[in-house]
Amino acid sequence: MATKYIFITGGVVSSLGKGLAAASIGRLMEARGFSVTLQKFDPYLNVDPGTMSPFQHGEVFVTEDGVESDLDLGHYERFTSTVTSREHNFTSGKIYEQVIAKERRGDYLGGTVQVIPHVTDEIKECIRRISKGVDIQIVEIGGTIGDIESLPFLEAIRQFRLEVGRSNAVFVHLTLVPYIGAAGELKTKPTQHSVRDLRAIGIQPDVLLCRTDRLLAKEIKKKIALFCNVPEEAVMTAMDVESIYEVPLVLAREGLDAILLKLLDLPYRDKNMDEWVEMVQRAKSPADGEVVVGIVGKYVAYEDSYKSLNEALTHGGIANNVRVRLHWVEADNLMDGSLPEKVAPCHGLLVPGGFGIRGVDGMIEAIRFARERRIPFFGICLGLQCAVIEFARNVGGLKDADSAEFNPDTPHPVIYKLRELEGVEQMGGNMRLGKWPCVIKSNSAAQKAYGRTEISERHRHRYEVQRKYMEDLEKRGLRVTGETPDHRFVEILEIPDHPYFLACQFHPEFKSKPIQPHPLFRSFIDACKRHRTTAR
Ligand code: GLN
């Protein structure tokens, strides 16, 4: 079967949840027995989001092959069985980089290089590159209709549709239908305008997903259908939901998957969403109440910065039949003695990844508190590095122990820069990135959680534990329970004499899924649940 394509665009405003819509369509198509893959094009000029601030762009999602990519790829992996790679996320910057490299090589044989056809051809080529053997490819175009930067992508998908034919590609447009309180009405005008803009560049949407806080009445759908030139049955309410994992169910109720099959001329197949429905039920009404996890970090004011982490914690809750309530603690102002009070409601503390010195003292203080008061602790990446510094200073007697990232002149760089990277000061692409194997020691919490000793997890960091310090710290009770097979890098640390104290150098949150919660999040939430009982 030739690959079918579903192109997703967005109008009116950003942040409508195109990524979730794309991921949800992927889920529904897999549930009907089709193989899917998902891809995202971002119109901005950065080559990748690796150097962008989490405050601006949200989390950087890391793929198996070590690409720093858009956080929507995280949704794709959580909702479907797609494993994304460098071929699944392209920015304008990346596309132009490729075109310019070809120009420099002389590939264009002296021709004038232009947006049409050279940039658009490059985009189409990137789409085709991952189509092999895939039944349905879902392609999300980032940004909002009307942005200057997105034009080449829209032009490329317009051409693409013409090339593969009507029954092989559909356009799904996500838009907003706001409720205006003063008028007591839902307003369709923004949708009309954004579809008009799309049609002006030659794209007639086949399906409209209308984000709204209430069900669209028949008359509203009829009006949108008329003005936007879309059949009424293809105007769908994409209602706000409590859990993002409900989105596929809500869209299916509107008949989205059935209409996509029809438009794409695909054979009708029954859908099996049983496992998903059961998971959503558990997520929405857990049997065992709630646990509170304190996240002591730097980007806590902007939740998108820790997208995968939030989701992985939710998954840990699903696995333990509890709701996980996140209690954000700004690490920056914890040194005034306010820490015990600020973390008082928490059943466990987590220090997530991060870059730069801001807030590090607070994180170290939180770790000391968790260690001494025997509160479950989970450290991730920077969280592990801070745990080593804390232990070296307060148990190992190395008062000035630090990371070379925070104090290059420390006499005890317990955390230091990867040796082969010393001297590399360029900001982009100089980290230990992507999947690395790890061997787990027996009789450890990690082994108990994973149920095996050979694992692979994803990384994104420049600094590492300096092994020569670990010998002494191990004697004092901080045990290395995971390392790379060549023993070079420390990957997991635990304090065995503690109810739950585990830190990892990798980012387990990138591999957690709602129907396969990550072992370390499952075990951490389980520890929080046990702590809740003892703390009562
Ligand atoms: N800043 C640390 C490093 O570069 C930790 C990075 C992270 O937490 N992702 O090694």
Short mmCIF file of C-alpha atoms in Angstrom, two decimals, residues 74 76 103 129 188 206 275 311 324 332 343 359 394 419 426 433 441 444 453 473 481 509:
data_model
loop_
_atom_site.label_atom_id
_atom_site.label_comp_id
_atom_site.label_asym_id
_atom_site.label_seq_id
_atom_site.Cartn_x
_atom_site.Cartn_y
_atom_site.Cartn_z
CA GLY A 74 7.31 13.62 22.84
CA TYR A 76 4.03 11.45 19.18
CA GLU A 103 24.32 25.08 -3.41
CA ARG A 129 12.35 10.13 3.35
CA THR A 188 -16.82 31.58 14.00
CA ASP A 206 -10.75 18.68 4.28
CA GLU A 275 -6.38 -0.53 26.79
CA GLU A 311 3.78 13.34 31.80
CA VAL A 324 0.17 12.84 41.14
CA ASP A 332 16.16 30.16 43.41
CA VAL A 343 8.19 21.30 50.83
CA GLY A 359 18.99 27.77 41.80
CA ASN A 394 28.02 17.13 53.74
CA ARG A 419 37.25 14.94 28.69
CA GLN A 426 30.68 26.21 21.05
CA LEU A 433 23.13 13.12 23.60
CA LYS A 441 24.13 -3.66 39.56
CA SER A 444 19.68 -2.25 43.74
CA THR A 453 20.28 -5.28 34.29
CA LEU A 473 31.76 8.42 48.56
CA THR A 481 24.23 1.17 40.80
CA GLU A 509 11.08 10.88 31.25
#
